Amino acid sequence: MANIVVGLIALIGHLAPSVPTAALRAATFFAAMTLAYYAWAAEVLGFGWNRLLPIWLVLSATAVAAVAAAVRWAAGRKAAGGAVWALAAGIVLAGGAVPDAGEHPVQAVVDVLVAGVLVLLLPGSTAARAWACLLLAPATVLAGSGLALLRQLL
């Protein structure tokens, strides 16, 4: 589920008319989704409010906005655009169920499909798609390192 959200953030950025609009729309979407998730967990399911809510809201204003803005910026760029799409797909692959596909096979397939859409369908040109595919493996390693650092901080 979480990596479908990464795909949605990339799609929001892709469809936005400008870089600032992409950042604002993605941050607003993610903040609203996060608040709704924590409110449901606390009030309906009875889990109580979690100390991570403020951190996720800060991430929505920073990292989420940056990913959407980068995806919007990538439009019309070949190598640099492909690198951005590869990194978005790398976040999906490194942060999802693919590393432990034996335990979550359906989610792993969904993650691979989302990553495929990000590198094969959404880039605006054949050159950007080719660069995205070429850079997908190193971008996945880079994304995995960044996500591991984030997990340590949280």
PDB file of C-alpha atoms in Angstrom:
ATOM      1  CA  MET A   1       0.000   0.000   0.000  1.00  0.00           C
ATOM      2  CA  ALA A   2       2.715   2.472   0.951  1.00  0.00           C
ATOM      3  CA  ASN A   3       4.416   2.199  -2.407  1.00  0.00           C
ATOM      4  CA  ILE A   4       1.199   2.804  -4.255  1.00  0.00           C
ATOM      5  CA  VAL A   5       1.252   6.136  -2.417  1.00  0.00           C
ATOM      6  CA  VAL A   6       4.725   6.836  -3.852  1.00  0.00           C
ATOM      7  CA  GLY A   7       3.267   6.144  -7.297  1.00  0.00           C
ATOM      8  CA  LEU A   8       0.367   8.512  -6.575  1.00  0.00           C
ATOM      9  CA  ILE A   9       2.754  11.238  -5.441  1.00  0.00           C
ATOM     10  CA  ALA A  10       4.737  10.817  -8.663  1.00  0.00           C
ATOM     11  CA  LEU A  11       1.506  10.912 -10.673  1.00  0.00           C
ATOM     12  CA  ILE A  12       0.404  14.092  -8.874  1.00  0.00           C
ATOM     13  CA  GLY A  13       3.742  15.663  -9.755  1.00  0.00           C
ATOM     14  CA  HIS A  14       3.544  14.428 -13.340  1.00  0.00           C
ATOM     15  CA  LEU A  15       0.078  15.900 -13.897  1.00  0.00           C
ATOM     16  CA  ALA A  16       0.703  19.251 -12.198  1.00  0.00           C
ATOM     17  CA  PRO A  17       1.052  22.337 -14.415  1.00  0.00           C
ATOM     18  CA  SER A  18       4.146  23.642 -12.582  1.00  0.00           C
ATOM     19  CA  VAL A  19       6.813  22.631 -10.067  1.00  0.00           C
ATOM     20  CA  PRO A  20       5.372  24.664  -7.150  1.00  0.00           C
ATOM     21  CA  THR A  21       1.888  23.328  -7.858  1.00  0.00           C
ATOM     22  CA  ALA A  22       3.217  19.765  -7.893  1.00  0.00           C
ATOM     23  CA  ALA A  23       4.873  20.251  -4.505  1.00  0.00           C
ATOM     24  CA  LEU A  24       1.804  21.889  -2.968  1.00  0.00           C
ATOM     25  CA  ARG A  25      -0.668  19.314  -4.284  1.00  0.00           C
ATOM     26  CA  ALA A  26       1.437  16.327  -3.230  1.00  0.00           C
ATOM     27  CA  ALA A  27       2.149  17.759   0.233  1.00  0.00           C
ATOM     28  CA  THR A  28      -1.547  18.524   0.750  1.00  0.00           C
ATOM     29  CA  PHE A  29      -2.594  15.048  -0.405  1.00  0.00           C
ATOM     30  CA  PHE A  30      -0.056  13.283   1.805  1.00  0.00           C
ATOM     31  CA  ALA A  31      -0.788  15.427   4.877  1.00  0.00           C
ATOM     32  CA  ALA A  32      -4.539  14.846   4.518  1.00  0.00           C
ATOM     33  CA  MET A  33      -4.024  11.126   3.994  1.00  0.00           C
ATOM     34  CA  THR A  34      -1.704  10.932   7.024  1.00  0.00           C
ATOM     35  CA  LEU A  35      -4.118  12.817   9.269  1.00  0.00           C
ATOM     36  CA  ALA A  36      -7.002  10.612   8.159  1.00  0.00           C
ATOM     37  CA  TYR A  37      -4.966   7.447   8.745  1.00  0.00           C
ATOM     38  CA  TYR A  38      -3.886   8.436  12.245  1.00  0.00           C
ATOM     39  CA  ALA A  39      -7.355   9.732  13.155  1.00  0.00           C
ATOM     40  CA  TRP A  40      -8.907   6.427  12.045  1.00  0.00           C
ATOM     41  CA  ALA A  41      -6.324   4.402  13.950  1.00  0.00           C
ATOM     42  CA  ALA A  42      -6.729   6.513  17.095  1.00  0.00           C
ATOM     43  CA  GLU A  43     -10.464   7.148  17.215  1.00  0.00           C
ATOM     44  CA  VAL A  44     -12.057   4.196  15.428  1.00  0.00           C
ATOM     45  CA  LEU A  45      -9.577   1.382  16.053  1.00  0.00           C
ATOM     46  CA  GLY A  46      -8.590   2.605  19.501  1.00  0.00           C
ATOM     47  CA  PHE A  47      -4.801   2.580  19.004  1.00  0.00           C
ATOM     48  CA  GLY A  48      -4.366   6.081  20.419  1.00  0.00           C
ATOM     49  CA  TRP A  49      -2.461   8.935  18.868  1.00  0.00           C
ATOM     50  CA  ASN A  50       1.050   8.111  17.710  1.00  0.00           C
ATOM     51  CA  ARG A  51       4.135  10.241  18.351  1.00  0.00           C
ATOM     52  CA  LEU A  52       5.144   9.805  14.676  1.00  0.00           C
ATOM     53  CA  LEU A  53       2.282  11.948  13.333  1.00  0.00           C
ATOM     54  CA  PRO A  54       4.258  15.238  13.482  1.00  0.00           C
ATOM     55  CA  ILE A  55       7.215  13.562  11.774  1.00  0.00           C
ATOM     56  CA  TRP A  56       5.019  12.317   8.911  1.00  0.00           C
ATOM     57  CA  LEU A  57       3.519  15.796   8.547  1.00  0.00           C
ATOM     58  CA  VAL A  58       7.011  17.296   8.317  1.00  0.00           C
ATOM     59  CA  LEU A  59       7.884  14.667   5.699  1.00  0.00           C
ATOM     60  CA  SER A  60       4.785  15.612   3.721  1.00  0.00           C
ATOM     61  CA  ALA A  61       5.974  19.216   3.573  1.00  0.00           C
ATOM     62  CA  THR A  62       9.551  18.284   2.701  1.00  0.00           C
ATOM     63  CA  ALA A  63      10.346  14.890   1.156  1.00  0.00           C
ATOM     64  CA  VAL A  64       6.926  14.291  -0.407  1.00  0.00           C
ATOM     65  CA  ALA A  65       6.835  17.798  -1.861  1.00  0.00           C
ATOM     66  CA  ALA A  66      10.396  17.369  -3.155  1.00  0.00           C
ATOM     67  CA  VAL A  67       9.596  14.083  -4.921  1.00  0.00           C
ATOM     68  CA  ALA A  68       6.545  15.564  -6.652  1.00  0.00           C
ATOM     69  CA  ALA A  69       8.449  18.721  -7.606  1.00  0.00           C
ATOM     70  CA  ALA A  70      11.336  16.644  -8.989  1.00  0.00           C
ATOM     71  CA  VAL A  71       8.956  14.544 -11.068  1.00  0.00           C
ATOM     72  CA  ARG A  72       7.369  17.697 -12.506  1.00  0.00           C
ATOM     73  CA  TRP A  73      10.798  19.190 -13.159  1.00  0.00           C
ATOM     74  CA  ALA A  74      11.793  15.990 -15.001  1.00  0.00           C
ATOM     75  CA  ALA A  75       9.208  16.586 -17.744  1.00  0.00           C
ATOM     76  CA  GLY A  76      10.947  17.134 -21.066  1.00  0.00           C
ATOM     77  CA  ARG A  77      14.393  16.192 -19.775  1.00  0.00           C
ATOM     78  CA  LYS A  78      16.053  13.069 -21.110  1.00  0.00           C
ATOM     79  CA  ALA A  79      18.894  11.824 -18.883  1.00  0.00           C
ATOM     80  CA  ALA A  80      18.059  13.942 -15.834  1.00  0.00           C
ATOM     81  CA  GLY A  81      14.372  13.164 -16.221  1.00  0.00           C
ATOM     82  CA  GLY A  82      15.122   9.464 -16.507  1.00  0.00           C
ATOM     83  CA  ALA A  83      17.198   9.653 -13.324  1.00  0.00           C
ATOM     84  CA  VAL A  84      14.283  11.224 -11.436  1.00  0.00           C
ATOM     85  CA  TRP A  85      11.862   8.550 -12.655  1.00  0.00           C
ATOM     86  CA  ALA A  86      14.387   5.823 -11.784  1.00  0.00           C
ATOM     87  CA  LEU A  87      14.762   7.213  -8.272  1.00  0.00           C
ATOM     88  CA  ALA A  88      10.975   7.320  -7.790  1.00  0.00           C
ATOM     89  CA  ALA A  89      10.753   3.701  -8.936  1.00  0.00           C
ATOM     90  CA  GLY A  90      13.757   2.846  -6.771  1.00  0.00           C
ATOM     91  CA  ILE A  91      11.924   4.163  -3.712  1.00  0.00           C
ATOM     92  CA  VAL A  92       9.061   1.811  -4.539  1.00  0.00           C
ATOM     93  CA  LEU A  93      11.309  -1.209  -5.053  1.00  0.00           C
ATOM     94  CA  ALA A  94      13.640  -0.622  -2.100  1.00  0.00           C
ATOM     95  CA  GLY A  95      10.979   0.384   0.379  1.00  0.00           C
ATOM     96  CA  GLY A  96       8.319  -2.147  -0.371  1.00  0.00           C
ATOM     97  CA  ALA A  97       7.784  -5.869  -0.359  1.00  0.00           C
ATOM     98  CA  VAL A  98      10.306  -6.759  -3.070  1.00  0.00           C
ATOM     99  CA  PRO A  99      13.211  -7.343  -0.621  1.00  0.00           C
ATOM    100  CA  ASP A 100      11.081  -9.945   1.211  1.00  0.00           C
ATOM    101  CA  ALA A 101       8.887 -11.092  -1.667  1.00  0.00           C
ATOM    102  CA  GLY A 102       8.571 -14.589  -0.216  1.00  0.00           C
ATOM    103  CA  GLU A 103       6.571 -13.202   2.705  1.00  0.00           C
ATOM    104  CA  HIS A 104       4.500 -10.705   0.683  1.00  0.00           C
ATOM    105  CA  PRO A 105       4.272 -11.989  -2.911  1.00  0.00           C
ATOM    106  CA  VAL A 106       1.166 -10.044  -3.951  1.00  0.00           C
ATOM    107  CA  GLN A 107       2.516  -6.757  -2.617  1.00  0.00           C
ATOM    108  CA  ALA A 108       5.861  -7.462  -4.303  1.00  0.00           C
ATOM    109  CA  VAL A 109       4.082  -7.892  -7.657  1.00  0.00           C
ATOM    110  CA  VAL A 110       2.177  -4.634  -7.097  1.00  0.00           C
ATOM    111  CA  ASP A 111       5.449  -2.849  -6.259  1.00  0.00           C
ATOM    112  CA  VAL A 112       7.069  -4.134  -9.466  1.00  0.00           C
ATOM    113  CA  LEU A 113       4.027  -3.016 -11.482  1.00  0.00           C
ATOM    114  CA  VAL A 114       4.085   0.462  -9.908  1.00  0.00           C
ATOM    115  CA  ALA A 115       7.827   0.739 -10.600  1.00  0.00           C
ATOM    116  CA  GLY A 116       7.189  -0.385 -14.177  1.00  0.00           C
ATOM    117  CA  VAL A 117       4.611   2.350 -14.672  1.00  0.00           C
ATOM    118  CA  LEU A 118       7.063   4.893 -13.260  1.00  0.00           C
ATOM    119  CA  VAL A 119       9.896   3.980 -15.637  1.00  0.00           C
ATOM    120  CA  LEU A 120       8.020   2.755 -18.723  1.00  0.00           C
ATOM    121  CA  LEU A 121       4.801   4.760 -18.991  1.00  0.00           C
ATOM    122  CA  LEU A 122       5.117   8.115 -17.228  1.00  0.00           C
ATOM    123  CA  PRO A 123       8.401   9.488 -18.641  1.00  0.00           C
ATOM    124  CA  GLY A 124       7.609  11.808 -21.516  1.00  0.00           C
ATOM    125  CA  SER A 125      10.047  10.489 -24.113  1.00  0.00           C
ATOM    126  CA  THR A 126      11.679   7.283 -25.256  1.00  0.00           C
ATOM    127  CA  ALA A 127      15.070   8.655 -24.217  1.00  0.00           C
ATOM    128  CA  ALA A 128      13.816   9.403 -20.690  1.00  0.00           C
ATOM    129  CA  ARG A 129      12.342   5.886 -20.474  1.00  0.00           C
ATOM    130  CA  ALA A 130      15.647   4.367 -21.595  1.00  0.00           C
ATOM    131  CA  TRP A 131      17.591   6.391 -19.020  1.00  0.00           C
ATOM    132  CA  ALA A 132      15.076   5.458 -16.320  1.00  0.00           C
ATOM    133  CA  CYS A 133      15.488   1.751 -17.103  1.00  0.00           C
ATOM    134  CA  LEU A 134      19.272   2.037 -17.261  1.00  0.00           C
ATOM    135  CA  LEU A 135      19.466   3.857 -13.925  1.00  0.00           C
ATOM    136  CA  LEU A 136      16.820   1.813 -12.093  1.00  0.00           C
ATOM    137  CA  ALA A 137      19.232  -0.608 -10.351  1.00  0.00           C
ATOM    138  CA  PRO A 138      21.630   2.046  -8.998  1.00  0.00           C
ATOM    139  CA  ALA A 139      18.693   4.291  -8.070  1.00  0.00           C
ATOM    140  CA  THR A 140      17.120   1.421  -6.122  1.00  0.00           C
ATOM    141  CA  VAL A 141      20.354   0.926  -4.165  1.00  0.00           C
ATOM    142  CA  LEU A 142      20.533   4.677  -3.472  1.00  0.00           C
ATOM    143  CA  ALA A 143      16.881   4.781  -2.408  1.00  0.00           C
ATOM    144  CA  GLY A 144      17.411   1.771  -0.159  1.00  0.00           C
ATOM    145  CA  SER A 145      20.298   3.537   1.592  1.00  0.00           C
ATOM    146  CA  GLY A 146      18.213   6.676   2.070  1.00  0.00           C
ATOM    147  CA  LEU A 147      15.255   4.711   3.412  1.00  0.00           C
ATOM    148  CA  ALA A 148      17.522   2.802   5.825  1.00  0.00           C
ATOM    149  CA  LEU A 149      18.825   6.120   7.154  1.00  0.00           C
ATOM    150  CA  LEU A 150      15.267   7.397   7.544  1.00  0.00           C
ATOM    151  CA  ARG A 151      14.293   4.258   9.475  1.00  0.00           C
ATOM    152  CA  GLN A 152      17.226   4.803  11.840  1.00  0.00           C
ATOM    153  CA  LEU A 153      16.139   8.371  12.471  1.00  0.00           C
ATOM    154  CA  LEU A 154      12.552   7.378  13.174  1.00  0.00           C
TER     155      LEU A 154
END
